Each structure stands twice: as C-alpha cells, then as structure tokens.
CSV table of C-alpha atoms in Angstrom, one decimal:
chain,number,residue,atom,x,y,z
Q,1,MET,CA,9.3,29.9,-79.1
Q,2,THR,CA,6.9,30.6,-82.2
Q,3,ASP,CA,8.1,28.1,-84.6
Q,4,LYS,CA,5.6,25.3,-84.8
Q,5,LEU,CA,7.3,21.7,-84.3
Q,6,ASP,CA,5.5,19.2,-86.3
Q,7,LEU,CA,5.5,15.7,-84.2
Q,8,ASN,CA,4.7,13.1,-86.9
Q,9,PRO,CA,2.9,10.1,-85.3
Q,10,MET,CA,4.8,6.6,-85.8
Q,11,ALA,CA,3.3,3.7,-86.9
Q,12,THR,CA,4.0,1.4,-83.9
Q,13,GLY,CA,3.3,-1.9,-85.7
Q,14,VAL,CA,1.4,-3.5,-83.0
Q,15,PRO,CA,-2.0,-4.4,-84.2
Q,16,GLY,CA,-4.7,-2.2,-83.0
Q,17,LEU,CA,-2.6,0.2,-81.0
Q,18,ASP,CA,-2.2,3.1,-83.7
Q,19,THR,CA,-6.0,3.0,-83.8
Q,20,ILE,CA,-6.5,3.7,-80.0
Q,21,LEU,CA,-3.6,6.1,-79.9
Q,22,GLY,CA,-5.5,8.3,-82.5
Q,23,GLY,CA,-3.0,7.8,-85.2
Q,24,GLY,CA,0.4,6.5,-84.0
Q,25,LEU,CA,2.8,7.4,-81.4
Q,26,PRO,CA,4.1,10.7,-81.2
Q,27,GLU,CA,7.8,11.5,-81.8
Q,28,LEU,CA,9.7,12.7,-79.1
Q,29,SER,CA,7.2,12.0,-76.5
Q,30,PHE,CA,8.1,10.6,-72.9
Q,31,ASN,CA,6.0,7.7,-71.9
Q,32,ILE,CA,5.1,5.4,-69.1
Q,33,ILE,CA,4.1,1.9,-69.7
Q,34,GLY,CA,2.7,0.6,-66.1
Q,35,GLY,CA,0.6,-2.0,-64.7
Q,36,ALA,CA,0.8,-5.2,-62.5
Q,37,PRO,CA,3.4,-8.1,-62.7
Q,38,GLY,CA,2.4,-10.4,-65.5
Q,39,CYS,CA,0.2,-8.1,-67.6
Q,40,GLY,CA,2.7,-8.3,-70.7
Q,41,LYS,CA,4.4,-4.9,-70.1
Q,42,THR,CA,7.9,-6.1,-71.1
Q,43,THR,CA,6.3,-8.1,-74.2
Q,44,PHE,CA,4.4,-4.9,-75.2
Q,45,ALA,CA,7.6,-2.6,-74.8
Q,46,GLN,CA,9.8,-4.9,-76.7
Q,47,GLN,CA,7.1,-5.4,-79.5
Q,48,LEU,CA,6.9,-1.7,-80.0
Q,49,MET,CA,10.9,-1.6,-79.9
Q,50,PHE,CA,11.2,-4.2,-82.8
Q,51,GLY,CA,8.5,-2.6,-84.8
Q,52,LEU,CA,10.1,0.9,-84.8
Q,53,ALA,CA,13.9,0.2,-84.6
Q,54,GLY,CA,15.8,0.2,-88.0
Q,55,PRO,CA,18.9,1.6,-89.5
Q,56,GLN,CA,17.7,5.1,-89.1
Q,57,CYS,CA,16.0,4.7,-85.9
Q,58,LYS,CA,18.5,3.0,-82.9
Q,59,ALA,CA,17.1,1.7,-79.7
Q,60,LEU,CA,18.4,1.3,-76.6
Q,61,PHE,CA,16.7,-1.2,-73.8
Q,62,PHE,CA,18.1,-0.8,-70.2
Q,63,THR,CA,17.1,-3.5,-67.9
Q,64,ALA,CA,17.2,-2.3,-64.2
Q,65,MET,CA,16.2,-5.6,-62.9
Q,66,GLY,CA,18.5,-8.2,-60.9
Q,67,GLU,CA,18.3,-10.9,-63.5
Q,68,PRO,CA,20.5,-10.8,-66.9
Q,69,PRO,CA,19.3,-9.4,-69.9
Q,70,THR,CA,19.7,-12.9,-71.8
Q,71,LYS,CA,17.4,-14.6,-69.1
Q,72,MET,CA,14.7,-12.1,-70.4
Q,73,LEU,CA,15.6,-12.4,-74.2
Q,74,ARG,CA,15.4,-16.1,-73.8
Q,75,TYR,CA,11.6,-15.7,-73.5
Q,76,GLN,CA,11.1,-13.0,-75.7
Q,77,GLN,CA,12.8,-14.5,-78.6
Q,78,GLN,CA,9.8,-17.3,-78.5
Q,79,PHE,CA,7.6,-14.3,-80.1
Q,80,SER,CA,7.6,-13.7,-84.0
Q,81,PHE,CA,8.1,-9.9,-83.6
Q,82,PHE,CA,11.7,-10.6,-82.1
Q,83,ASP,CA,14.2,-10.0,-84.9
Q,84,VAL,CA,17.5,-11.4,-83.9
Q,85,ASP,CA,19.3,-9.7,-86.9
Q,86,LYS,CA,18.5,-6.2,-85.2
Q,87,VAL,CA,20.0,-7.1,-82.0
Q,88,GLY,CA,23.5,-5.6,-81.6
Q,89,ASP,CA,22.8,-3.3,-84.8
Q,90,SER,CA,19.7,-1.3,-84.5
Q,91,VAL,CA,18.7,-2.7,-81.0
Q,92,HIS,CA,21.0,-2.8,-78.0
Q,93,PHE,CA,20.7,-4.1,-74.6
Q,94,VAL,CA,22.3,-2.7,-71.3
Q,95,SER,CA,22.1,-3.7,-67.8
Q,96,LEU,CA,21.8,-1.2,-65.1
Q,97,ALA,CA,21.3,-3.8,-62.3
Q,98,PRO,CA,24.5,-3.0,-60.7
Q,99,GLN,CA,24.4,0.5,-60.1
Q,100,VAL,CA,20.5,0.1,-59.2
Q,101,GLU,CA,21.6,-2.2,-56.3
Q,102,GLU,CA,23.8,0.5,-54.8
Q,103,GLY,CA,21.1,3.1,-54.9
Q,104,ASP,CA,23.2,5.6,-56.6
Q,105,TYR,CA,20.9,7.3,-59.0
Q,106,ALA,CA,23.8,9.7,-60.1
Q,107,ALA,CA,25.7,6.5,-61.2
Q,108,VAL,CA,22.5,5.0,-62.8
Q,109,LEU,CA,22.1,8.5,-65.0
Q,110,ALA,CA,25.9,8.9,-65.7
Q,111,GLN,CA,25.7,5.2,-67.4
Q,112,ILE,CA,22.5,5.8,-69.3
Q,113,LEU,CA,24.0,9.2,-70.6
Q,114,ASP,CA,27.3,7.6,-71.7
Q,115,GLU,CA,25.2,4.8,-73.5
Q,116,VAL,CA,23.1,7.3,-75.1
Q,117,ARG,CA,26.1,9.6,-76.5
Q,118,THR,CA,27.8,6.3,-77.7
Q,119,HIS,CA,24.7,4.8,-79.6
Q,120,LYS,CA,22.7,8.0,-80.3
Q,121,PRO,CA,19.4,6.2,-80.2
Q,122,ALA,CA,16.1,7.4,-81.4
Q,123,LEU,CA,14.1,5.1,-79.0
Q,124,VAL,CA,15.1,4.7,-75.4
Q,125,PHE,CA,13.4,1.9,-72.9
Q,126,ILE,CA,14.2,1.5,-69.4
Q,127,ASP,CA,12.6,-1.7,-67.9
Q,128,SER,CA,11.8,-2.0,-64.7
Q,129,PHE,CA,11.7,1.4,-63.6
Q,130,ARG,CA,10.0,0.2,-60.3
Q,131,SER,CA,13.5,-1.5,-59.7
Q,132,PHE,CA,15.0,1.9,-59.1
Q,133,ILE,CA,13.0,2.2,-55.7
Q,134,GLU,CA,12.8,-1.6,-54.7
Q,135,GLY,CA,16.4,-2.3,-55.8
Q,136,ALA,CA,18.0,0.6,-54.1
Q,137,ARG,CA,19.8,0.6,-50.8
Q,138,GLY,CA,20.9,3.3,-48.2
Q,139,ASP,CA,20.1,7.0,-48.2
Q,140,PHE,CA,19.8,6.9,-51.9
Q,141,ARG,CA,16.3,5.3,-51.9
Q,142,GLU,CA,14.5,8.4,-50.4
Q,143,VAL,CA,11.9,9.7,-52.8
Q,144,ALA,CA,13.1,13.3,-53.1
Q,145,SER,CA,16.3,11.5,-54.5
Q,146,LEU,CA,14.3,9.6,-57.0
Q,147,GLN,CA,12.2,12.6,-57.9
Q,148,THR,CA,15.4,14.8,-58.7
Q,149,PHE,CA,16.8,11.9,-60.8
Q,150,ILE,CA,13.6,11.7,-62.8
Q,151,GLN,CA,13.7,15.4,-63.5
Q,152,GLN,CA,17.1,15.2,-64.6
Q,153,LEU,CA,16.5,12.1,-66.8
Q,154,VAL,CA,13.3,13.8,-68.4
Q,155,ALA,CA,15.5,16.9,-68.9
Q,156,GLN,CA,18.1,14.7,-70.5
Q,157,MET,CA,15.5,12.8,-72.9
Q,158,THR,CA,14.4,15.9,-74.2
Q,159,THR,CA,17.7,17.1,-75.6
Q,160,TRP,CA,18.3,13.5,-76.9
Q,161,LYS,CA,15.6,14.0,-79.3
Q,162,ALA,CA,14.6,10.6,-78.6
Q,163,THR,CA,11.1,8.8,-78.0
Q,164,SER,CA,11.5,7.2,-74.3
Q,165,PHE,CA,9.7,4.7,-72.3
Q,166,LEU,CA,9.7,4.1,-68.6
Q,167,ILE,CA,8.3,0.6,-67.6
Q,168,GLY,CA,7.2,0.1,-64.3
Q,169,GLU,CA,5.2,-2.4,-62.1
Q,170,TYR,CA,2.6,0.0,-60.7
Q,171,THR,CA,-1.2,-0.2,-59.6
Q,172,SER,CA,-3.7,2.3,-60.5
Q,173,ASN,CA,-3.8,3.6,-57.2
Q,174,GLU,CA,-0.1,4.6,-57.5
Q,175,ALA,CA,-0.7,7.0,-60.2
Q,176,ASP,CA,-2.0,10.0,-58.2
Q,177,ARG,CA,1.0,10.1,-55.9
Q,178,ASN,CA,4.0,9.0,-57.9
Q,179,PRO,CA,6.0,11.9,-59.2
Q,180,ILE,CA,6.9,10.2,-62.7
Q,181,PHE,CA,3.3,10.3,-63.9
Q,182,THR,CA,3.4,14.1,-63.7
Q,183,VAL,CA,6.0,14.7,-66.4
Q,184,ALA,CA,4.6,11.9,-68.9
Q,185,ASP,CA,3.4,12.8,-72.2
Q,186,GLY,CA,1.8,9.2,-72.6
Q,187,ILE,CA,0.7,6.7,-70.1
Q,188,PHE,CA,-0.1,3.3,-71.4
Q,189,TRP,CA,-1.8,1.2,-68.6
Q,190,LEU,CA,-2.1,-2.5,-68.9
Q,191,ASP,CA,-4.2,-4.7,-66.6
Q,192,GLN,CA,-5.5,-8.2,-66.4
Q,193,HIS,CA,-8.8,-9.2,-65.0
Q,194,MET,CA,-9.8,-12.4,-63.2
Q,195,GLU,CA,-13.3,-13.5,-62.8
Q,196,ARG,CA,-14.1,-17.0,-61.4
Q,197,ASN,CA,-12.0,-18.9,-64.1
Q,198,ALA,CA,-11.7,-16.6,-67.0
Q,199,MET,CA,-9.0,-14.2,-67.2
Q,200,SER,CA,-9.1,-11.0,-69.7
Q,201,ARG,CA,-6.2,-8.5,-70.6
Q,202,LYS,CA,-7.1,-4.8,-71.0
Q,203,ILE,CA,-5.1,-1.8,-71.9
Q,204,GLN,CA,-6.0,1.9,-71.5
Q,205,ILE,CA,-4.4,5.0,-73.0
Q,206,VAL,CA,-4.5,7.1,-69.7
Q,207,LYS,CA,-3.2,10.2,-71.8
Q,208,ILE,CA,-1.5,11.1,-74.7
Q,209,ARG,CA,-0.2,14.5,-75.4
Q,210,GLY,CA,-1.0,16.4,-78.7
Q,211,GLN,CA,-3.9,14.0,-80.0
Q,212,LYS,CA,-7.1,12.4,-79.0
Q,213,GLN,CA,-6.9,8.9,-77.9
Q,214,ARG,CA,-10.0,6.3,-78.2
Q,215,PRO,CA,-11.1,6.4,-74.7
Q,216,GLY,CA,-12.2,3.2,-72.6
Q,217,LEU,CA,-10.5,0.0,-71.9
Q,218,HIS,CA,-9.5,-2.0,-74.8
Q,219,ALA,CA,-9.2,-6.0,-75.0
Q,220,PHE,CA,-5.9,-7.3,-76.1
Q,221,ARG,CA,-4.3,-11.1,-76.3
Q,222,ILE,CA,-1.0,-12.2,-76.2
Q,223,ASP,CA,-0.2,-15.1,-78.6
Q,224,GLU,CA,3.0,-16.5,-80.5
Q,225,ARG,CA,2.9,-13.1,-82.5
Q,226,GLY,CA,2.9,-11.0,-79.5
Q,227,ILE,CA,0.3,-8.5,-78.4
Q,228,ARG,CA,-2.9,-7.9,-80.6
Q,229,ILE,CA,-5.3,-5.0,-79.5
Q,230,PHE,CA,-8.9,-5.1,-80.2
Q,231,PRO,CA,-10.2,-1.3,-80.1
Q,232,ARG,CA,-13.3,-0.7,-78.5
Q,233,ILE,CA,-16.3,-0.6,-80.6
Q,234,ILE,CA,-18.0,2.9,-80.3
Q,235,PRO,CA,-20.9,3.0,-82.7
Q,236,ARG,CA,-21.2,6.1,-84.7
Q,237,ILE,CA,-24.1,8.4,-84.7
Q,238,GLU,CA,-26.6,7.8,-87.0
Q,239,GLN,CA,-28.5,10.0,-89.6
Q,240,SER,CA,-31.4,12.1,-88.2
Q,241,GLY,CA,-34.7,10.4,-88.4
Q,242,GLU,CA,-35.8,13.0,-91.2
Q,243,ALA,CA,-33.1,11.5,-93.4
Q,244,VAL,CA,-33.6,8.0,-92.7
Q,245,ALA,CA,-37.4,8.4,-93.3
Q,246,ALA,CA,-37.0,10.0,-96.6
Q,247,GLN,CA,-34.9,6.9,-98.0
Q,248,PRO,CA,-37.1,4.4,-99.7
Q,249,LEU,CA,-36.9,0.7,-98.1
Q,250,GLN,CA,-35.4,-1.5,-100.6
Q,251,ARG,CA,-36.3,-5.0,-100.1
Q,252,LEU,CA,-34.4,-8.4,-99.6
Q,253,SER,CA,-36.1,-11.7,-100.2
Q,254,THR,CA,-35.6,-14.4,-97.3
Q,255,GLY,CA,-35.7,-17.0,-99.9
Q,256,VAL,CA,-39.2,-18.0,-99.0
Q,257,ALA,CA,-42.0,-16.3,-100.9
Q,258,THR,CA,-44.7,-16.5,-98.2
Q,259,LEU,CA,-42.6,-14.9,-95.4
Q,260,ASP,CA,-41.5,-12.2,-97.8
Q,261,ASP,CA,-45.4,-11.4,-98.2
Q,262,MET,CA,-45.7,-11.7,-94.4
Q,263,LEU,CA,-42.9,-9.1,-93.9
Q,264,GLY,CA,-44.5,-6.7,-96.4
Q,265,GLY,CA,-42.4,-7.4,-99.3
Q,266,GLY,CA,-39.2,-9.0,-97.7
Q,267,ILE,CA,-36.7,-7.8,-95.3
Q,268,PRO,CA,-35.7,-4.0,-95.8
Q,269,LYS,CA,-32.0,-3.8,-96.7
Q,270,GLY,CA,-29.9,-3.0,-93.9
Q,271,TYR,CA,-32.3,-4.1,-91.2
Q,272,SER,CA,-31.3,-6.4,-88.4
Q,273,VAL,CA,-33.8,-9.3,-88.0
Q,274,LEU,CA,-34.3,-11.5,-84.8
Q,275,MET,CA,-35.7,-15.0,-85.5
Q,276,ALA,CA,-36.7,-16.3,-82.2
Q,277,GLY,CA,-38.0,-19.8,-81.6
Q,278,PRO,CA,-37.4,-22.8,-79.7
Q,279,THR,CA,-35.1,-25.9,-80.5
Q,280,GLY,CA,-36.1,-27.6,-83.6
Q,281,SER,CA,-38.5,-25.0,-85.0
Q,282,GLY,CA,-36.3,-24.4,-88.4
Q,283,LYS,CA,-34.5,-21.3,-87.5
Q,284,THR,CA,-31.3,-22.4,-89.1
Q,285,VAL,CA,-33.0,-23.8,-92.0
Q,286,LEU,CA,-34.8,-20.3,-92.7
Q,287,ALA,CA,-31.2,-18.7,-92.2
Q,288,THR,CA,-29.8,-20.8,-94.9
Q,289,GLU,CA,-32.7,-20.0,-97.3
Q,290,PHE,CA,-31.8,-16.1,-96.3
Q,291,LEU,CA,-28.1,-16.7,-97.6
Q,292,ALA,CA,-29.2,-18.6,-100.6
Q,293,SER,CA,-31.6,-16.0,-102.0
Q,294,GLY,CA,-28.8,-13.5,-101.7
Q,295,ALA,CA,-26.3,-15.9,-103.5
Q,296,ALA,CA,-28.7,-16.4,-106.2
Q,297,ASN,CA,-28.7,-12.4,-106.8
Q,298,GLY,CA,-24.9,-12.3,-106.7
Q,299,GLU,CA,-24.6,-11.4,-103.0
Q,300,THR,CA,-22.0,-12.8,-100.6
Q,301,GLY,CA,-22.9,-13.8,-97.1
Q,302,VAL,CA,-21.3,-14.5,-93.7
Q,303,VAL,CA,-22.4,-17.1,-91.4
Q,304,ALA,CA,-21.1,-16.9,-87.5
Q,305,LEU,CA,-21.4,-19.8,-85.5
Q,306,PHE,CA,-21.2,-19.4,-81.8
Q,307,GLU,CA,-22.8,-23.0,-80.6
Q,308,ARG,CA,-22.1,-25.8,-83.2
Q,309,SER,CA,-18.9,-26.6,-85.2
Q,310,PRO,CA,-19.1,-26.3,-89.0
Q,311,ASP,CA,-20.0,-30.1,-89.3
Q,312,GLN,CA,-22.7,-30.0,-87.0
Q,313,MET,CA,-24.1,-26.9,-89.0
Q,314,MET,CA,-23.5,-28.0,-92.6
Q,315,ASN,CA,-26.6,-29.1,-94.6
Q,316,MET,CA,-26.4,-29.7,-98.4
Q,317,LYS,CA,-27.3,-26.3,-99.5
Q,318,LEU,CA,-25.0,-24.4,-97.0
Q,319,ASP,CA,-22.3,-26.7,-97.8
Q,320,ALA,CA,-22.4,-25.8,-101.6
Q,321,LEU,CA,-22.8,-22.0,-100.7
Q,322,VAL,CA,-19.3,-22.4,-98.6
Q,323,ARG,CA,-17.8,-24.4,-101.2
Q,324,SER,CA,-18.6,-21.9,-104.0
Q,325,GLY,CA,-17.2,-18.9,-102.0
Q,326,GLN,CA,-20.8,-17.3,-101.9
Q,327,VAL,CA,-20.8,-17.5,-98.4
Q,328,ALA,CA,-18.0,-17.3,-95.5
Q,329,MET,CA,-18.2,-19.3,-92.2
Q,330,LEU,CA,-16.9,-18.1,-89.1
Q,331,SER,CA,-16.7,-20.3,-86.4
Q,332,VAL,CA,-16.5,-18.8,-83.0
Q,333,ARG,CA,-16.5,-21.4,-80.0
Q,334,GLU,CA,-13.7,-20.4,-77.8
Q,335,LEU,CA,-14.9,-19.6,-74.4
Q,336,ASP,CA,-14.1,-16.4,-72.7
Q,337,LEU,CA,-13.4,-14.2,-75.7
Q,338,SER,CA,-14.2,-10.2,-75.3
Q,339,PHE,CA,-17.0,-8.6,-77.3
Q,340,ASP,CA,-14.5,-6.6,-79.0
Q,341,GLU,CA,-12.6,-9.6,-80.1
Q,342,ILE,CA,-15.5,-11.4,-81.6
Q,343,VAL,CA,-16.8,-8.3,-83.3
Q,344,HIS,CA,-13.4,-7.4,-84.9
Q,345,GLU,CA,-13.0,-11.1,-86.3
Q,346,LEU,CA,-16.8,-10.7,-87.6
Q,347,LEU,CA,-16.1,-7.3,-89.4
Q,348,SER,CA,-13.0,-8.6,-90.8
Q,349,THR,CA,-14.5,-11.6,-92.4
Q,350,ILE,CA,-17.6,-9.3,-93.7
Q,351,ASP,CA,-14.8,-6.8,-95.4
Q,352,ALA,CA,-12.7,-9.6,-96.7
Q,353,VAL,CA,-15.6,-11.2,-98.8
Q,354,GLY,CA,-17.6,-8.0,-99.3
Q,355,ALA,CA,-20.7,-9.7,-97.5
Q,356,THR,CA,-24.0,-7.9,-97.7
Q,357,ARG,CA,-26.1,-10.6,-95.8
Q,358,VAL,CA,-25.1,-11.9,-92.1
Q,359,VAL,CA,-26.3,-14.5,-90.2
Q,360,LEU,CA,-25.3,-14.9,-86.4
Q,361,ASP,CA,-26.4,-18.4,-85.2
Q,362,SER,CA,-27.3,-17.9,-82.3
Q,363,LEU,CA,-27.4,-15.1,-79.8
Q,364,SER,CA,-27.4,-17.6,-77.1
Q,365,GLY,CA,-24.3,-19.2,-78.1
Q,366,PHE,CA,-22.8,-15.4,-78.8
Q,367,GLU,CA,-23.3,-14.6,-75.3
Q,368,LEU,CA,-21.7,-18.2,-73.9
Q,369,VAL,CA,-18.4,-17.5,-75.7
Q,370,MET,CA,-18.3,-13.9,-74.1
Q,371,THR,CA,-16.3,-13.0,-71.0
Q,372,SER,CA,-18.7,-12.5,-67.9
Q,373,GLU,CA,-18.1,-8.8,-68.0
Q,374,TYR,CA,-19.7,-8.7,-71.3
Q,375,ARG,CA,-22.4,-11.3,-70.4
Q,376,ASP,CA,-23.5,-9.3,-67.6
Q,377,ASN,CA,-24.1,-6.5,-70.0
Q,378,PHE,CA,-25.1,-8.5,-72.9
Q,379,ARG,CA,-28.0,-6.1,-73.8
Q,380,GLU,CA,-25.5,-3.3,-74.3
Q,381,SER,CA,-23.1,-5.6,-76.4
Q,382,LEU,CA,-26.1,-6.5,-78.7
Q,383,TYR,CA,-26.8,-2.8,-79.2
Q,384,ARG,CA,-23.4,-2.0,-80.2
Q,385,LEU,CA,-23.1,-5.0,-82.5
Q,386,SER,CA,-26.3,-4.0,-84.2
Q,387,THR,CA,-25.4,-0.5,-84.4
Q,388,VAL,CA,-22.0,-1.1,-86.0
Q,389,LEU,CA,-23.3,-3.6,-88.4
Q,390,ARG,CA,-26.1,-1.3,-89.6
Q,391,ALA,CA,-23.5,1.2,-90.1
Q,392,LYS,CA,-21.9,-1.1,-92.7
Q,393,GLY,CA,-25.0,-1.3,-94.5
Q,394,VAL,CA,-25.3,-5.2,-94.1
Q,395,THR,CA,-28.7,-7.1,-93.4
Q,396,VAL,CA,-28.3,-9.1,-90.4
Q,397,LEU,CA,-30.4,-12.2,-89.4
Q,398,MET,CA,-29.8,-13.3,-85.7
Q,399,THR,CA,-31.2,-16.6,-84.3
Q,400,SER,CA,-32.5,-16.5,-80.7
Q,401,GLU,CA,-33.0,-19.8,-78.7
Q,402,GLN,CA,-36.0,-19.5,-76.5
Q,403,GLU,CA,-38.0,-21.8,-74.3
Q,404,ASP,CA,-41.4,-22.5,-75.7
Q,405,ARG,CA,-44.0,-22.5,-72.6
Q,406,PHE,CA,-46.9,-22.5,-74.9
Q,407,GLN,CA,-48.9,-19.8,-73.1
Q,408,GLN,CA,-46.5,-17.1,-73.0
Q,409,LEU,CA,-44.7,-15.2,-75.9
Q,410,SER,CA,-40.8,-14.5,-75.3
Q,411,LEU,CA,-38.4,-13.1,-77.4
Q,412,GLY,CA,-35.4,-13.8,-74.9
Q,413,PRO,CA,-34.4,-13.1,-71.6
Q,414,HIS,CA,-32.4,-9.7,-72.4
Q,415,GLY,CA,-35.4,-7.7,-73.9
Q,416,SER,CA,-33.4,-8.0,-77.2
Q,417,GLY,CA,-36.7,-7.4,-79.3
Q,418,VAL,CA,-36.5,-3.4,-78.9
Q,419,LEU,CA,-32.7,-3.5,-80.5
Q,420,VAL,CA,-33.7,-4.9,-83.7
Q,421,ASP,CA,-35.5,-3.6,-86.7
Q,422,ALA,CA,-37.8,-6.8,-87.2
Q,423,ILE,CA,-38.9,-9.8,-85.4
Q,424,ILE,CA,-39.9,-13.3,-86.9
Q,425,LEU,CA,-41.2,-15.7,-84.0
Q,426,GLN,CA,-41.8,-19.3,-84.2
Q,427,ARG,CA,-43.9,-21.5,-81.7
Q,428,PHE,CA,-44.8,-25.2,-81.2
Q,429,VAL,CA,-48.5,-26.1,-80.8
Q,430,GLU,CA,-50.0,-29.7,-80.1
Q,431,ALA,CA,-52.6,-31.3,-82.2
Q,432,GLN,CA,-53.3,-34.9,-82.5
Q,433,CYS,CA,-50.5,-36.1,-80.4
Q,434,GLN,CA,-48.0,-34.1,-82.7
Q,435,LEU,CA,-46.0,-31.0,-82.2
Q,436,HIS,CA,-46.7,-28.4,-85.2
Q,437,THR,CA,-44.7,-25.1,-85.7
Q,438,LEU,CA,-46.3,-21.8,-86.2
Q,439,ILE,CA,-44.5,-18.8,-87.5
Q,440,SER,CA,-45.4,-15.1,-87.2
Q,441,VAL,CA,-44.1,-11.5,-88.0
Q,442,VAL,CA,-44.0,-9.7,-84.7
Q,443,LYS,CA,-42.6,-6.4,-86.2
Q,444,VAL,CA,-41.0,-4.7,-89.1
Q,445,ARG,CA,-40.0,-1.2,-88.2
Q,446,GLY,CA,-41.6,1.4,-90.5
Q,447,SER,CA,-43.4,-1.1,-92.6
Q,448,ARG,CA,-46.7,-2.9,-92.7
Q,449,HIS,CA,-46.6,-6.6,-92.3
Q,450,SER,CA,-49.2,-9.7,-91.3
Q,451,ARG,CA,-50.0,-10.2,-87.8
Q,452,ASP,CA,-50.9,-13.8,-88.7
Q,453,PHE,CA,-49.8,-17.0,-87.1
Q,454,ARG,CA,-49.3,-19.4,-90.0
Q,455,SER,CA,-48.4,-23.2,-90.2
Q,456,PHE,CA,-44.8,-23.7,-90.8
Q,457,GLU,CA,-43.2,-27.0,-92.3
Q,458,ILE,CA,-39.8,-28.2,-93.6
Q,459,THR,CA,-40.1,-30.9,-96.5
Q,460,ASP,CA,-37.7,-32.5,-98.3
Q,461,GLN,CA,-38.0,-29.8,-101.4
Q,462,SER,CA,-38.8,-26.5,-99.4
Q,463,ILE,CA,-40.0,-24.8,-96.6
Q,464,VAL,CA,-44.1,-24.6,-96.8
Q,465,ILE,CA,-45.6,-21.6,-94.9
Q,466,GLY,CA,-49.8,-21.5,-94.9
Q,467,THR,CA,-51.0,-18.8,-97.0
Q,468,GLY,CA,-53.6,-18.0,-94.2
Q,469,PRO,CA,-54.0,-17.9,-90.2
Q,470,ALA,CA,-53.5,-21.1,-88.6
Q,471,ALA,CA,-56.7,-22.3,-87.0
Q,472,PHE,CA,-56.4,-23.0,-83.3
Q,473,ASP,CA,-58.8,-22.2,-80.6
Q,474,GLY,CA,-56.9,-20.9,-77.3
Q,475,VAL,CA,-55.3,-23.0,-74.5
Q,476,LEU,CA,-56.2,-26.4,-73.4
Q,477,HIS,CA,-54.5,-27.9,-70.5
Q,478,GLY,CA,-51.4,-25.6,-70.7
Q,479,THR,CA,-50.9,-25.9,-74.3
Q,480,THR,CA,-52.2,-24.5,-77.3
Q,481,ARG,CA,-54.7,-26.5,-79.2
Q,482,MET,CA,-54.9,-26.4,-83.0
Q,483,ARG,CA,-58.3,-26.9,-84.3
Q,484,GLU,CA,-58.7,-30.4,-85.4
Q,485,PRO,CA,-59.8,-31.1,-89.2
Q,486,GLY,CA,-63.7,-30.7,-89.7
Q,487,GLU,CA,-64.2,-28.9,-86.3
Q,488,GLN,CA,-66.3,-25.9,-86.3
C-alpha cells in the first residue's frame, strides 16, 4: 500500500475536546471510551454522536445493557445536545441485550453486521461493552471467545469505513491486561475524584493514533448542555533573555502619581504585580485606580472577584467603569472549581472585551474556590496563571491578603513573590493610639525603584502618599512605632 490516505479530523462539537485531541477526531478510527460507573461515559458518547450525525453521517448506537434504550434516552433527552429530530433518521438505537444475555458472541456479531448493512452508518457506538462479559452466560463467557469476537468485530469495522466507539466500565488497572485496548486507535479515559466533600471530573486522551494530543488530565463539567472540557493550560516557552532585555519597558500609570514615581515611572507593560497587605489597608482602592487610569487612556480592563460579590466590591468609581463597559467584572465564588475552569473563564472574558489590564482580587479567594488538588499546589497554579497572562500581553495586578504581625515582613504563605515581576507592600503601624498605613515597593524586575516606606492615606477625594520616607524608630512592645510630631 503506497497511496496515502488522508484521515481528516472531524469537529466533535464537544467544547474543548478538539483542542485536547490535537485538532479533532480522526475519521475511520476505532476508539474506546472507558471509566468507572457514573463518570459520564454515555453522556460523552451521545454528545459526540449528536454533534457528528447528520444526513450524510448516519449513526448507530447499540445498547448491550439489560435496561431498554427508552430508559436511557429518557435521561439523555434532558441535555440540550439531544436532537429528537435526528432520532430515527440520522441516529438509530438498537438493543443487543437478548443476545448478550445468551452469551453467544456469534449471534451478537451477526445482528451488528445486519444493522450495519441496513443503515450504512458512518458512526457506530456500542454501550456498554463491559456487558459482553458481565452479561454473558455459559461457555461463551471465556476470554478467548471474547478476544476472537473483538478481532472479528474490529476487522469488520475497518471494512465499514465507519468511526466506531466501544464504551465500557473499566478501571485504569484493567487497561494493561484487556485485549480490547491493544487494537484501539484512540482511548478516552473519564474519571471522577472525590476528596473530602469535593468532587471533580477529569478526562485523559490516553492515545490517539496519527496526531499529537494534549497530555495530562483535563477537567470537565456536566451541566444542562452536556459535557464541557477545560483543556489543561500549558504555558508557552518565553523568549530568550537577550530578546526580552532588548525591548524597552513601556510604563503604565497606577493612577497615583507618587506611586508611579516609587515604581520608577509606573508599572512596566505586561508585568504581573503583587499587592500584598492586611485587611483594610487599601488594596482594592488602589486596584480600582489602576483600572480607572487605563480607562482614561482608552484601555479596557477586567476585574475578577474571588471573595466578595459584585455588590460588596462596588464603589462609585468602579461602578461607573463597569456600567460604561470600560471594565468587565467576573465574579467567581462557586467552590471546588478546577484551576483550568477558572483560567478559561478569565481568558474568555479578557478576549471578549479586549482587556489590557486585569485585576485579581484576591489570591486568597482564588485559592479558596479551587478544588483541593489545585489548592495543595497553589504555587504551581499561580506560576501557570501568571505565565499565561504574560503571554497574552496583559498587565496584571493581584491583591494578596496577609496577616500583619508588625515585626515581620510577609508576602503570603506560598512564596508567591518570586513568581511575579513587581511587589507593592502595605503595612500598619501604631502611633497616638491609631493605626496608620505605610506603602513600599519591594521589587520591580529590571528597573530601579524606591525602597522607602511612605505614609498612605485614603481621603474622600483621592489617595495621598507621602513624598518622602515615613518617620518611625523601630519596634516598641511588639509594634512598629511612628515618630511623634516634634520628636528628634
């Protein structure tokens, strides 16, 4: 055989699936959809079928389960992908249960071949293939008989010029010793993880012949629309250090002139900035000024809320920016989301409005809404997030809640300071029985900046930052004491 056969990838219609497949589903491939009970295999298969089936692409869905197809369809019709107009025309359901219960694989194969000759399908699904073993009785239940049946079925599938799927309730430990997996062109593995009270669903493309799939476990959700996959975010390799160094730093204003001076002229465009400080120190107000400054220059921004509702977050200035369309607000408060779900939602919002400035308020809330597996590796998640946003060219301001212990400088519990390009730190000091706020710039990568602690105050009209170092004389009774007026 010397002639090249082009197997064009088919668009599946399942959100995110074509991305992790490497472009789509290969035509004429023989695939297995495996996983434990309840992980979404049948829903996944039927969403594929209804997305691909049409007048020129007939589909056969064989059920080997004891329950009638009508019971399964009763529940599948609840999903929006289910197209009742295709049933009986482009899509046909056939029950193999009686033959499977007898354990006569020859009779099962004969019925499958008869239906295929009648309907001439381009898509063939068999659900659940595990039933051929569990439902069979007598001598026909032997593995050797099953293997012969599989080989004959696969050989026949090749001649049909159809894309086929076997759906089975398998665990990952069975894949190494089951004859089905040796002949498959593609293996889709679905799973659900339980930890404490949280449940997350994952899909993995174990293999797909002829094209490069996106590796790893990918989160997915099942809702009224069916399955939606959130492809694992893989940061792109950055430019070499020489190329980055050769580019001049374009500065963006924070909206506070004195803070711009402390940063060495503003925030370099495309940088990620960590603003760390205790509760009530003014982080959100500063973040609003950052967005307002961009809006004044015709830029669009996005603010993602992970702790507070929009009503709690709103101030007059931010409310005006949102109402005018200059800032898009994304509220993420549902618990047990995967990291990739959150990032996909954020990136979609950024692309939708063409944002160049992004505020994440706050990293503490960001960590809280994620599932525990990502929470335990929050440092890695933050690295992936900052790298992906940097690749989009947006400038990011992230707020981080920290406990002010007065005698210690802390940038958060995850060592996040090394993952960002610039750090602005706020602290409280005690003087005259009052709390006062100080602000300082800890670092700006590749740029000179002020290292002064300066006074920080929010008035009714503006933010006021001192023009010189705040006067304080060290630690007194566990607190940082500001020098009193007139003291030497």
